[in-house]
């Protein structure tokens, strides 16, 4: 199993540019999470999907941020326009829910992250 | 909203020492409490998951305990090794959602020197 795949691993862009981060979850996982990690705020959940449907986007900081999951094997997080304060490491994670074991039995599997620097 | 706090923020010890990392959470209505490890430049790796009905979980030299009533969890690392150097994060789940949304602490940065 290749694990959660994220691309690019590093992104440097100028303020005002559009940034698109990509994620491929583990096959068979029906939950996908986008997190942001900064020194100031730690690890924050931005949005998560269940079966490709956004469930909770209350962590998305502004309308400049948008996320999509067109199918079970791909998700994007887009920032348009980007600002220096968006500089952070963005993680994607996936998980699954087993009806037989009930909620709370599963962990989340994290990708290696995308380190974003907005100049 | 769940608040998760980890103490200490950083810890530096010689190889061989037994360690205790602390995690506290404000809302005891959780599904589970998880401990993750994060190496520099890498993602998070799950170490231990304690369900709300359990009091502890063990994996090798790692032992995690959970006391829901006091809102605390500890991660015990026995006979520490330089390879244990990493940041350790705890996360409490949110019982209000089906899967359990995770709230993370800021982590304890551990350095084990030879």
XYZ file of C-alpha atoms in Angstrom:
233
model
C 0.000 0.000 0.000
C 1.444 3.344 -1.078
C -0.221 5.287 1.691
C -1.698 8.753 1.275
C -0.026 10.602 -1.587
C 0.247 14.381 -1.728
C 1.619 16.661 -4.387
C 3.526 18.826 -4.689
C 5.734 18.262 -1.663
C 6.964 21.845 -1.765
C 5.407 24.934 -3.309
C 6.761 28.442 -3.425
C 4.538 31.090 -4.938
C 3.962 34.803 -4.906
C 1.137 36.560 -3.158
C -1.986 36.687 -5.297
C -1.277 33.500 -7.217
C -3.548 30.479 -7.226
C -2.277 27.402 -5.415
C -3.656 23.890 -5.862
C -2.716 21.057 -3.540
C -3.535 17.473 -4.427
C -4.231 14.331 -2.464
C -4.780 10.678 -3.248
C -6.207 8.791 -0.257
C -5.614 5.155 0.585
C -7.758 2.919 -1.581
C -10.927 1.854 0.196
C -10.933 4.713 2.676
C -14.162 6.683 2.638
C -13.089 9.653 4.764
C -10.640 12.331 3.674
C -9.325 15.179 5.795
C -7.375 18.343 5.020
C -5.279 19.834 7.840
C -3.011 22.846 8.137
C -0.038 22.979 10.502
C 1.699 26.171 11.617
C 3.941 27.069 14.503
C 1.406 29.563 15.766
C -1.761 27.463 15.622
C -0.561 23.868 15.561
C -2.527 21.314 13.546
C -5.977 22.460 12.458
C -8.684 20.598 10.585
C -9.811 22.570 7.550
C -12.427 20.291 5.995
C -13.353 16.650 5.742
C -15.257 14.514 3.265
C -17.237 11.313 3.580
C -17.875 9.365 0.379
C -16.717 12.405 -1.620
C -19.231 14.724 0.082
C -17.995 17.626 2.251
C -19.234 17.059 5.799
C -17.637 19.813 7.841
C -15.887 22.815 6.340
C -16.070 25.014 9.429
C -12.283 25.061 9.643
C -11.807 26.626 6.214
C -10.401 30.033 7.112
C -11.790 32.160 4.312
C -13.595 32.086 0.999
C -10.198 32.083 -0.635
C -9.970 28.415 0.349
C -11.945 25.748 -1.458
C -11.768 21.957 -1.540
C -13.196 19.366 -3.856
C -13.341 15.609 -4.058
C -14.551 14.644 -7.536
C -14.050 10.928 -6.902
C -12.947 8.503 -4.230
C -9.292 8.624 -5.238
C -8.621 12.337 -5.606
C -9.072 15.598 -3.740
C -7.812 19.139 -4.192
C -7.391 22.092 -1.871
C -7.236 25.406 -3.680
C -6.211 28.818 -2.406
C -7.079 31.756 -4.606
C -5.639 34.334 -4.184
C -2.838 33.182 -1.896
C -1.434 35.382 0.876
C 1.775 35.175 2.944
C -0.222 34.127 6.026
C -1.273 30.986 4.163
C 2.292 29.703 4.442
C 2.099 26.399 6.303
C 2.341 22.661 5.898
C -0.886 21.198 4.528
C -1.646 17.580 5.312
C -4.154 15.240 3.804
C -5.325 12.206 5.788
C -7.721 9.379 5.087
C -9.645 6.896 7.180
C -12.503 4.445 7.078
C -15.549 3.584 9.144
C -16.357 -0.013 9.963
C -20.004 -0.507 10.783
C -19.117 -3.708 12.606
C -16.816 -1.994 15.067
C -18.675 1.239 15.494
C -17.419 4.812 15.603
C -14.167 5.772 17.208
C -12.352 2.597 16.257
C -10.313 3.972 13.408
C -7.202 6.046 13.156
C -6.287 8.481 10.427
C -3.458 7.907 7.967
C -1.531 11.014 7.064
C 0.282 11.949 3.904
C 3.764 13.539 3.975
C 2.349 17.032 3.605
C 2.836 19.942 1.223
C 5.057 22.724 2.496
C 3.663 25.981 1.103
C 5.522 29.277 1.137
C 3.757 32.379 -0.139
C 6.088 35.300 -0.700
C -15.007 23.076 21.612
C -12.456 20.505 22.689
C -9.135 21.955 23.872
C -6.095 19.698 24.041
C -2.931 20.660 25.924
C 0.397 18.866 26.011
C 3.108 19.234 28.626
C 6.030 19.607 28.337
C 6.443 21.341 24.990
C 9.977 19.980 24.702
C 11.981 17.313 26.453
C 15.646 16.321 26.135
C 16.897 13.180 27.855
C 19.820 10.744 27.686
C 19.333 7.364 26.124
C 17.861 4.704 28.407
C 15.587 6.925 30.454
C 11.917 6.156 30.987
C 9.694 9.061 29.910
C 6.193 10.334 30.548
C 4.451 12.703 28.148
C 1.262 14.355 29.307
C -1.919 15.277 27.483
C -5.042 16.914 28.892
C -8.401 17.591 27.249
C -11.346 19.718 28.346
C -14.342 17.669 27.165
C -14.540 14.129 28.536
C -17.188 13.089 25.978
C -14.718 11.523 23.549
C -14.751 8.430 21.384
C -11.051 7.862 21.713
C -7.677 9.379 22.468
C -4.832 8.863 20.012
C -1.110 9.383 20.155
C 0.817 10.206 16.987
C 4.461 10.584 16.152
C 5.737 13.217 13.718
C 9.273 13.156 12.357
C 10.754 16.355 10.864
C 9.404 16.982 7.373
C 7.075 14.009 7.576
C 3.425 13.339 8.205
C 1.917 11.906 11.368
C 2.066 8.225 12.216
C -0.434 6.707 14.603
C 1.156 5.032 17.615
C -1.681 4.093 19.932
C -5.446 4.506 20.018
C -7.310 4.187 23.317
C -11.052 3.774 23.059
C -13.186 5.640 25.566
C -14.091 2.357 27.309
C -10.441 1.418 27.788
C -7.894 2.626 30.278
C -4.658 1.819 28.484
C -3.000 0.453 25.380
C 0.482 -0.967 24.911
C 2.718 -1.383 21.905
C 6.275 -2.492 22.487
C 8.017 0.068 24.687
C 5.034 2.417 24.512
C 2.157 2.492 26.954
C -0.673 5.006 26.837
C -3.235 5.483 29.561
C -6.545 7.307 29.584
C -8.478 8.817 32.487
C -11.629 10.331 31.024
C -12.941 11.632 34.336
C -9.901 13.808 34.870
C -9.434 14.595 31.174
C -5.912 13.212 31.021
C -3.796 10.816 29.037
C -0.147 9.884 29.408
C 2.286 8.279 27.015
C 4.991 6.264 28.727
C 8.139 5.438 26.766
C 10.367 2.830 28.351
C 14.121 2.651 27.838
C 14.228 5.573 25.406
C 16.447 5.414 22.317
C 17.805 8.097 19.965
C 15.403 6.765 17.336
C 12.524 7.881 19.555
C 13.445 11.512 18.867
C 10.405 13.121 17.253
C 7.384 15.239 18.099
C 4.581 13.374 19.834
C 1.034 14.651 19.438
C -2.100 13.543 21.195
C -5.547 13.948 19.691
C -8.971 13.658 21.288
C -11.934 12.708 19.146
C -15.225 14.545 18.970
C -18.091 12.362 20.013
C -20.502 14.554 18.106
C -19.631 13.130 14.724
C -19.906 9.625 13.322
C -16.226 9.124 12.715
C -14.826 11.246 15.464
C -13.272 14.535 14.449
C -9.804 14.866 16.016
C -8.562 17.807 18.065
C -4.792 17.904 18.339
C -2.464 19.197 21.007
C 0.577 21.249 20.037
C 2.901 18.305 20.685
C 5.936 17.461 22.801
C 9.244 17.640 20.959
C 11.413 14.818 22.290
C 15.172 14.565 21.867
C 16.970 11.460 23.087
C 20.738 11.811 22.977
C 23.239 8.939 23.015
